[in-house]
């Protein structure tokens, strides 16, 4: 049983919803050459990847991810390994899946995936990039920086904010992650890790409110 409450504090709900909606890219799903599942603590990535494969959205699927302090307890053999096992257990053919077990950040997810596809002589002009819901915008910006010519669609397991919090089992963790990913939009563009993204004033205000409230464990 989780020890943290699963209800977003009422005084922070509007700010959390603003960040949640900002990070969703709201892309329309359509068939592409390759699906790419980015490793994390969220099994929802494997779920959406499996669903979209069965819907015929791509013939090839890559899972990429090693471990991080937030995932080693959940996925001790590595994020990509556990995602692959989930997909195979739910009907995705093993020979349709490639895995990268070394990537430790989003930039490496993209770089290692490109190398893996090249090694297997798979051409990817278009991809569906699957991630945690609040990672979509950062994943998109990172991919367009490192792989500018590819056509990128972002997707996540389709859950409401409250259902997502329940699925993770820790409200503060989700709120901290939302704040951290919002900070990274500007910071990673400044560092050259990602292309710039417009951040509306309302999003900046919501971010500041949550930082002031102490949701800071994922700041860099």
PDB file of C-alpha atoms in Angstrom:
ATOM      1  CA  UNK A   1       0.000   0.000   0.000  1.00  0.00           C
ATOM      2  CA  UNK A   2       1.386   3.445  -0.854  1.00  0.00           C
ATOM      3  CA  UNK A   3       2.130   5.671   2.096  1.00  0.00           C
ATOM      4  CA  UNK A   4       1.591   8.917   0.183  1.00  0.00           C
ATOM      5  CA  UNK A   5      -1.951  10.253  -0.369  1.00  0.00           C
ATOM      6  CA  UNK A   6      -3.298   9.792  -3.900  1.00  0.00           C
ATOM      7  CA  UNK A   7      -5.215  13.054  -4.030  1.00  0.00           C
ATOM      8  CA  UNK A   8      -3.674  16.191  -5.528  1.00  0.00           C
ATOM      9  CA  UNK A   9      -3.902  18.944  -2.876  1.00  0.00           C
ATOM     10  CA  UNK A  10      -6.767  21.262  -3.763  1.00  0.00           C
ATOM     11  CA  UNK A  11      -4.609  24.360  -3.478  1.00  0.00           C
ATOM     12  CA  UNK A  12      -2.225  22.996  -6.127  1.00  0.00           C
ATOM     13  CA  UNK A  13      -4.632  21.259  -8.510  1.00  0.00           C
ATOM     14  CA  UNK A  14      -4.935  24.100 -11.044  1.00  0.00           C
ATOM     15  CA  UNK A  15      -1.146  24.435 -11.266  1.00  0.00           C
ATOM     16  CA  UNK A  16      -0.621  20.685 -11.606  1.00  0.00           C
ATOM     17  CA  UNK A  17      -3.271  20.451 -14.320  1.00  0.00           C
ATOM     18  CA  UNK A  18      -1.643  23.332 -16.195  1.00  0.00           C
ATOM     19  CA  UNK A  19       1.732  21.588 -16.251  1.00  0.00           C
ATOM     20  CA  UNK A  20       0.123  18.226 -17.090  1.00  0.00           C
ATOM     21  CA  UNK A  21      -1.676  19.704 -20.106  1.00  0.00           C
ATOM     22  CA  UNK A  22       1.412  21.614 -21.262  1.00  0.00           C
ATOM     23  CA  UNK A  23       3.586  18.519 -21.455  1.00  0.00           C
ATOM     24  CA  UNK A  24       1.070  16.593 -23.568  1.00  0.00           C
ATOM     25  CA  UNK A  25       1.859  17.235 -27.246  1.00  0.00           C
ATOM     26  CA  UNK A  26      -1.669  16.194 -28.350  1.00  0.00           C
ATOM     27  CA  UNK A  27      -0.337  14.518 -31.496  1.00  0.00           C
ATOM     28  CA  UNK A  28      -2.633  12.488 -33.725  1.00  0.00           C
ATOM     29  CA  UNK A  29      -1.534   8.860 -33.877  1.00  0.00           C
ATOM     30  CA  UNK A  30      -0.930   7.419 -37.347  1.00  0.00           C
ATOM     31  CA  UNK A  31       1.226   4.640 -38.839  1.00  0.00           C
ATOM     32  CA  UNK A  32       5.009   5.145 -38.723  1.00  0.00           C
ATOM     33  CA  UNK A  33       8.153   3.162 -39.439  1.00  0.00           C
ATOM     34  CA  UNK A  34       9.223   2.494 -35.836  1.00  0.00           C
ATOM     35  CA  UNK A  35       7.806   2.724 -32.320  1.00  0.00           C
ATOM     36  CA  UNK A  36      10.211   3.773 -29.565  1.00  0.00           C
ATOM     37  CA  UNK A  37       9.416   3.189 -25.887  1.00  0.00           C
ATOM     38  CA  UNK A  38      11.500   5.323 -23.525  1.00  0.00           C
ATOM     39  CA  UNK A  39      12.446   3.612 -20.281  1.00  0.00           C
ATOM     40  CA  UNK A  40      11.176   4.947 -16.959  1.00  0.00           C
ATOM     41  CA  UNK A  41       9.403   3.820 -13.773  1.00  0.00           C
ATOM     42  CA  UNK A  42       6.112   3.788 -15.712  1.00  0.00           C
ATOM     43  CA  UNK A  43       4.916   0.458 -17.158  1.00  0.00           C
ATOM     44  CA  UNK A  44       2.349   2.492 -19.092  1.00  0.00           C
ATOM     45  CA  UNK A  45       5.045   3.006 -21.735  1.00  0.00           C
ATOM     46  CA  UNK A  46       5.086  -0.722 -22.452  1.00  0.00           C
ATOM     47  CA  UNK A  47       1.280  -0.792 -22.413  1.00  0.00           C
ATOM     48  CA  UNK A  48       0.842   1.932 -25.038  1.00  0.00           C
ATOM     49  CA  UNK A  49       3.663   0.466 -27.126  1.00  0.00           C
ATOM     50  CA  UNK A  50       1.971  -2.922 -27.116  1.00  0.00           C
ATOM     51  CA  UNK A  51      -1.431  -1.441 -27.917  1.00  0.00           C
ATOM     52  CA  UNK A  52      -0.144   0.609 -30.843  1.00  0.00           C
ATOM     53  CA  UNK A  53       1.728  -2.386 -32.264  1.00  0.00           C
ATOM     54  CA  UNK A  54      -1.492  -4.423 -32.250  1.00  0.00           C
ATOM     55  CA  UNK A  55      -3.280  -1.500 -33.919  1.00  0.00           C
ATOM     56  CA  UNK A  56      -0.782  -1.736 -36.785  1.00  0.00           C
ATOM     57  CA  UNK A  57       0.965   1.574 -36.129  1.00  0.00           C
ATOM     58  CA  UNK A  58       4.482   0.202 -36.702  1.00  0.00           C
ATOM     59  CA  UNK A  59       6.220  -3.056 -37.685  1.00  0.00           C
ATOM     60  CA  UNK A  60       9.288  -2.483 -35.484  1.00  0.00           C
ATOM     61  CA  UNK A  61       9.444  -1.619 -31.791  1.00  0.00           C
ATOM     62  CA  UNK A  62      12.450  -0.438 -29.774  1.00  0.00           C
ATOM     63  CA  UNK A  63      12.563  -0.295 -25.983  1.00  0.00           C
ATOM     64  CA  UNK A  64      15.440   1.734 -24.581  1.00  0.00           C
ATOM     65  CA  UNK A  65      16.475   2.175 -20.964  1.00  0.00           C
ATOM     66  CA  UNK A  66      18.905   0.902 -18.342  1.00  0.00           C
ATOM     67  CA  UNK A  67      18.100   1.770 -14.724  1.00  0.00           C
ATOM     68  CA  UNK A  68      17.872   4.851 -12.565  1.00  0.00           C
ATOM     69  CA  UNK A  69      17.458   5.248  -8.794  1.00  0.00           C
ATOM     70  CA  UNK A  70      13.703   5.673  -9.391  1.00  0.00           C
ATOM     71  CA  UNK A  71      13.369   2.465 -11.439  1.00  0.00           C
ATOM     72  CA  UNK A  72      15.759  -0.159 -10.113  1.00  0.00           C
ATOM     73  CA  UNK A  73      13.328  -1.332  -7.444  1.00  0.00           C
ATOM     74  CA  UNK A  74      10.486  -1.697  -9.953  1.00  0.00           C
ATOM     75  CA  UNK A  75      12.494  -3.024 -12.896  1.00  0.00           C
ATOM     76  CA  UNK A  76      15.587  -4.685 -11.421  1.00  0.00           C
ATOM     77  CA  UNK A  77      16.672  -6.278 -14.714  1.00  0.00           C
ATOM     78  CA  UNK A  78      16.463  -2.951 -16.529  1.00  0.00           C
ATOM     79  CA  UNK A  79      13.644  -0.865 -17.929  1.00  0.00           C
ATOM     80  CA  UNK A  80      13.917  -2.045 -21.540  1.00  0.00           C
ATOM     81  CA  UNK A  81      14.114  -5.701 -20.479  1.00  0.00           C
ATOM     82  CA  UNK A  82      10.926  -5.495 -18.408  1.00  0.00           C
ATOM     83  CA  UNK A  83       9.114  -3.548 -21.133  1.00  0.00           C
ATOM     84  CA  UNK A  84      10.056  -6.197 -23.685  1.00  0.00           C
ATOM     85  CA  UNK A  85       8.827  -8.965 -21.387  1.00  0.00           C
ATOM     86  CA  UNK A  86       5.500  -7.183 -20.953  1.00  0.00           C
ATOM     87  CA  UNK A  87       5.076  -6.700 -24.699  1.00  0.00           C
ATOM     88  CA  UNK A  88       5.877 -10.337 -25.510  1.00  0.00           C
ATOM     89  CA  UNK A  89       3.549 -11.548 -22.759  1.00  0.00           C
ATOM     90  CA  UNK A  90       0.812  -9.473 -24.399  1.00  0.00           C
ATOM     91  CA  UNK A  91       1.249 -10.790 -27.910  1.00  0.00           C
ATOM     92  CA  UNK A  92       3.981  -8.735 -29.575  1.00  0.00           C
ATOM     93  CA  UNK A  93       6.311 -11.079 -31.509  1.00  0.00           C
ATOM     94  CA  UNK A  94       9.786 -11.210 -29.996  1.00  0.00           C
ATOM     95  CA  UNK A  95      11.379 -10.681 -33.400  1.00  0.00           C
ATOM     96  CA  UNK A  96       9.559  -7.355 -33.777  1.00  0.00           C
ATOM     97  CA  UNK A  97      11.330  -5.916 -30.707  1.00  0.00           C
ATOM     98  CA  UNK A  98      14.828  -4.512 -30.318  1.00  0.00           C
ATOM     99  CA  UNK A  99      16.149  -3.376 -26.946  1.00  0.00           C
ATOM    100  CA  UNK A 100      18.848  -1.006 -25.754  1.00  0.00           C
ATOM    101  CA  UNK A 101      19.781  -1.699 -22.137  1.00  0.00           C
ATOM    102  CA  UNK A 102      22.424   1.007 -21.723  1.00  0.00           C
ATOM    103  CA  UNK A 103      20.671   4.386 -22.134  1.00  0.00           C
ATOM    104  CA  UNK A 104      20.513   6.407 -18.927  1.00  0.00           C
ATOM    105  CA  UNK A 105      18.871   9.612 -20.171  1.00  0.00           C
ATOM    106  CA  UNK A 106      16.601  10.784 -22.967  1.00  0.00           C
ATOM    107  CA  UNK A 107      19.467  11.883 -25.209  1.00  0.00           C
ATOM    108  CA  UNK A 108      21.026   8.427 -24.960  1.00  0.00           C
ATOM    109  CA  UNK A 109      17.610   6.862 -25.605  1.00  0.00           C
ATOM    110  CA  UNK A 110      17.547   8.622 -28.978  1.00  0.00           C
ATOM    111  CA  UNK A 111      21.202   8.134 -29.881  1.00  0.00           C
ATOM    112  CA  UNK A 112      21.259   4.454 -28.933  1.00  0.00           C
ATOM    113  CA  UNK A 113      18.009   3.792 -30.775  1.00  0.00           C
ATOM    114  CA  UNK A 114      19.377   5.349 -33.962  1.00  0.00           C
ATOM    115  CA  UNK A 115      22.494   3.202 -33.700  1.00  0.00           C
ATOM    116  CA  UNK A 116      20.462   0.052 -33.037  1.00  0.00           C
ATOM    117  CA  UNK A 117      18.213   0.684 -36.035  1.00  0.00           C
ATOM    118  CA  UNK A 118      21.226   1.323 -38.255  1.00  0.00           C
ATOM    119  CA  UNK A 119      22.841  -1.891 -37.029  1.00  0.00           C
ATOM    120  CA  UNK A 120      19.720  -3.828 -38.034  1.00  0.00           C
ATOM    121  CA  UNK A 121      19.353  -1.888 -41.300  1.00  0.00           C
ATOM    122  CA  UNK A 122      15.939  -0.533 -40.375  1.00  0.00           C
ATOM    123  CA  UNK A 123      15.138   2.817 -41.948  1.00  0.00           C
ATOM    124  CA  UNK A 124      13.132   5.158 -39.753  1.00  0.00           C
ATOM    125  CA  UNK A 125      11.742   8.252 -41.441  1.00  0.00           C
ATOM    126  CA  UNK A 126       8.905   8.476 -38.921  1.00  0.00           C
ATOM    127  CA  UNK A 127       8.597   7.327 -35.313  1.00  0.00           C
ATOM    128  CA  UNK A 128       6.130   7.253 -32.461  1.00  0.00           C
ATOM    129  CA  UNK A 129       8.002   8.243 -29.306  1.00  0.00           C
ATOM    130  CA  UNK A 130       6.290   6.755 -26.248  1.00  0.00           C
ATOM    131  CA  UNK A 131       6.993   8.073 -22.768  1.00  0.00           C
ATOM    132  CA  UNK A 132       5.472   9.067 -19.451  1.00  0.00           C
ATOM    133  CA  UNK A 133       2.729  11.639 -20.111  1.00  0.00           C
ATOM    134  CA  UNK A 134       4.690  14.532 -18.617  1.00  0.00           C
ATOM    135  CA  UNK A 135       7.838  13.608 -20.574  1.00  0.00           C
ATOM    136  CA  UNK A 136       6.288  14.047 -24.023  1.00  0.00           C
ATOM    137  CA  UNK A 137       7.385  17.622 -24.689  1.00  0.00           C
ATOM    138  CA  UNK A 138      10.929  17.103 -23.449  1.00  0.00           C
ATOM    139  CA  UNK A 139      11.234  13.846 -25.409  1.00  0.00           C
ATOM    140  CA  UNK A 140      10.028  15.616 -28.547  1.00  0.00           C
ATOM    141  CA  UNK A 141      12.440  18.510 -28.102  1.00  0.00           C
ATOM    142  CA  UNK A 142      15.338  16.148 -27.449  1.00  0.00           C
ATOM    143  CA  UNK A 143      14.545  13.970 -30.446  1.00  0.00           C
ATOM    144  CA  UNK A 144      14.264  16.943 -32.810  1.00  0.00           C
ATOM    145  CA  UNK A 145      17.655  18.191 -31.610  1.00  0.00           C
ATOM    146  CA  UNK A 146      19.451  14.873 -32.059  1.00  0.00           C
ATOM    147  CA  UNK A 147      17.465  13.479 -35.003  1.00  0.00           C
ATOM    148  CA  UNK A 148      16.130  16.567 -36.800  1.00  0.00           C
ATOM    149  CA  UNK A 149      15.004  14.888 -40.012  1.00  0.00           C
ATOM    150  CA  UNK A 150      12.766  12.267 -38.432  1.00  0.00           C
ATOM    151  CA  UNK A 151       9.010  12.836 -38.259  1.00  0.00           C
ATOM    152  CA  UNK A 152       8.127  12.507 -34.550  1.00  0.00           C
ATOM    153  CA  UNK A 153       4.761  11.706 -32.992  1.00  0.00           C
ATOM    154  CA  UNK A 154       4.529  11.572 -29.186  1.00  0.00           C
ATOM    155  CA  UNK A 155       2.228   9.219 -27.292  1.00  0.00           C
ATOM    156  CA  UNK A 156       1.584   7.967 -23.767  1.00  0.00           C
ATOM    157  CA  UNK A 157      -0.718   5.491 -22.094  1.00  0.00           C
ATOM    158  CA  UNK A 158      -4.053   7.384 -22.171  1.00  0.00           C
ATOM    159  CA  UNK A 159      -4.904   8.097 -18.547  1.00  0.00           C
ATOM    160  CA  UNK A 160      -6.398  11.145 -16.884  1.00  0.00           C
ATOM    161  CA  UNK A 161      -4.233  13.007 -14.399  1.00  0.00           C
ATOM    162  CA  UNK A 162      -5.973  11.438 -11.414  1.00  0.00           C
ATOM    163  CA  UNK A 163      -5.872   7.943 -12.911  1.00  0.00           C
ATOM    164  CA  UNK A 164      -2.178   8.417 -13.668  1.00  0.00           C
ATOM    165  CA  UNK A 165      -1.452   9.427 -10.072  1.00  0.00           C
ATOM    166  CA  UNK A 166      -3.312   6.333  -8.906  1.00  0.00           C
ATOM    167  CA  UNK A 167      -1.336   4.127 -11.321  1.00  0.00           C
ATOM    168  CA  UNK A 168       1.979   5.446  -9.982  1.00  0.00           C
ATOM    169  CA  UNK A 169       0.801   5.325  -6.377  1.00  0.00           C
ATOM    170  CA  UNK A 170       2.543   8.495  -5.184  1.00  0.00           C
ATOM    171  CA  UNK A 171       1.095  11.969  -5.702  1.00  0.00           C
ATOM    172  CA  UNK A 172       4.191  13.863  -4.604  1.00  0.00           C
ATOM    173  CA  UNK A 173       6.397  11.861  -6.946  1.00  0.00           C
ATOM    174  CA  UNK A 174       4.198  12.776  -9.913  1.00  0.00           C
ATOM    175  CA  UNK A 175       4.095  16.443  -8.888  1.00  0.00           C
ATOM    176  CA  UNK A 176       7.862  16.559  -8.386  1.00  0.00           C
ATOM    177  CA  UNK A 177       8.387  14.949 -11.791  1.00  0.00           C
ATOM    178  CA  UNK A 178       6.066  17.449 -13.480  1.00  0.00           C
ATOM    179  CA  UNK A 179       8.007  20.328 -11.923  1.00  0.00           C
ATOM    180  CA  UNK A 180      11.341  18.781 -12.873  1.00  0.00           C
ATOM    181  CA  UNK A 181      10.366  18.216 -16.489  1.00  0.00           C
ATOM    182  CA  UNK A 182       9.075  21.786 -16.755  1.00  0.00           C
ATOM    183  CA  UNK A 183      12.418  23.140 -15.555  1.00  0.00           C
ATOM    184  CA  UNK A 184      14.227  20.963 -18.102  1.00  0.00           C
ATOM    185  CA  UNK A 185      12.357  22.505 -21.064  1.00  0.00           C
ATOM    186  CA  UNK A 186      14.340  25.736 -20.729  1.00  0.00           C
ATOM    187  CA  UNK A 187      17.472  24.348 -19.121  1.00  0.00           C
ATOM    188  CA  UNK A 188      18.099  21.566 -21.622  1.00  0.00           C
ATOM    189  CA  UNK A 189      17.552  23.922 -24.561  1.00  0.00           C
ATOM    190  CA  UNK A 190      20.093  26.324 -23.026  1.00  0.00           C
ATOM    191  CA  UNK A 191      22.575  23.461 -22.634  1.00  0.00           C
ATOM    192  CA  UNK A 192      22.079  22.342 -26.233  1.00  0.00           C
ATOM    193  CA  UNK A 193      20.396  19.061 -25.338  1.00  0.00           C
ATOM    194  CA  UNK A 194      17.034  19.954 -26.926  1.00  0.00           C
ATOM    195  CA  UNK A 195      15.368  22.420 -29.248  1.00  0.00           C
ATOM    196  CA  UNK A 196      13.624  25.384 -27.551  1.00  0.00           C
ATOM    197  CA  UNK A 197       9.927  25.108 -26.730  1.00  0.00           C
ATOM    198  CA  UNK A 198       7.524  27.958 -26.034  1.00  0.00           C
ATOM    199  CA  UNK A 199       6.595  28.128 -22.356  1.00  0.00           C
ATOM    200  CA  UNK A 200       3.414  30.185 -21.781  1.00  0.00           C
ATOM    201  CA  UNK A 201       3.340  32.641 -18.886  1.00  0.00           C
ATOM    202  CA  UNK A 202       0.682  30.580 -17.147  1.00  0.00           C
ATOM    203  CA  UNK A 203       2.918  27.518 -17.205  1.00  0.00           C
ATOM    204  CA  UNK A 204       5.820  29.502 -15.777  1.00  0.00           C
ATOM    205  CA  UNK A 205       3.578  30.813 -13.003  1.00  0.00           C
ATOM    206  CA  UNK A 206       2.291  27.317 -12.175  1.00  0.00           C
ATOM    207  CA  UNK A 207       5.860  26.012 -12.089  1.00  0.00           C
ATOM    208  CA  UNK A 208       6.943  28.793  -9.716  1.00  0.00           C
ATOM    209  CA  UNK A 209       3.987  28.166  -7.399  1.00  0.00           C
ATOM    210  CA  UNK A 210       4.856  24.465  -7.114  1.00  0.00           C
ATOM    211  CA  UNK A 211       8.556  25.162  -6.577  1.00  0.00           C
ATOM    212  CA  UNK A 212       7.652  27.577  -3.787  1.00  0.00           C
ATOM    213  CA  UNK A 213       5.415  24.878  -2.308  1.00  0.00           C
ATOM    214  CA  UNK A 214       8.378  22.515  -2.062  1.00  0.00           C
ATOM    215  CA  UNK A 215       7.895  20.141  -5.022  1.00  0.00           C
ATOM    216  CA  UNK A 216      11.578  20.325  -5.871  1.00  0.00           C
ATOM    217  CA  UNK A 217      13.132  16.870  -5.544  1.00  0.00           C
ATOM    218  CA  UNK A 218      13.489  16.451  -9.322  1.00  0.00           C
ATOM    219  CA  UNK A 219      15.032  19.838 -10.059  1.00  0.00           C
ATOM    220  CA  UNK A 220      18.513  19.852 -11.567  1.00  0.00           C
TER     221      UNK A 220
END
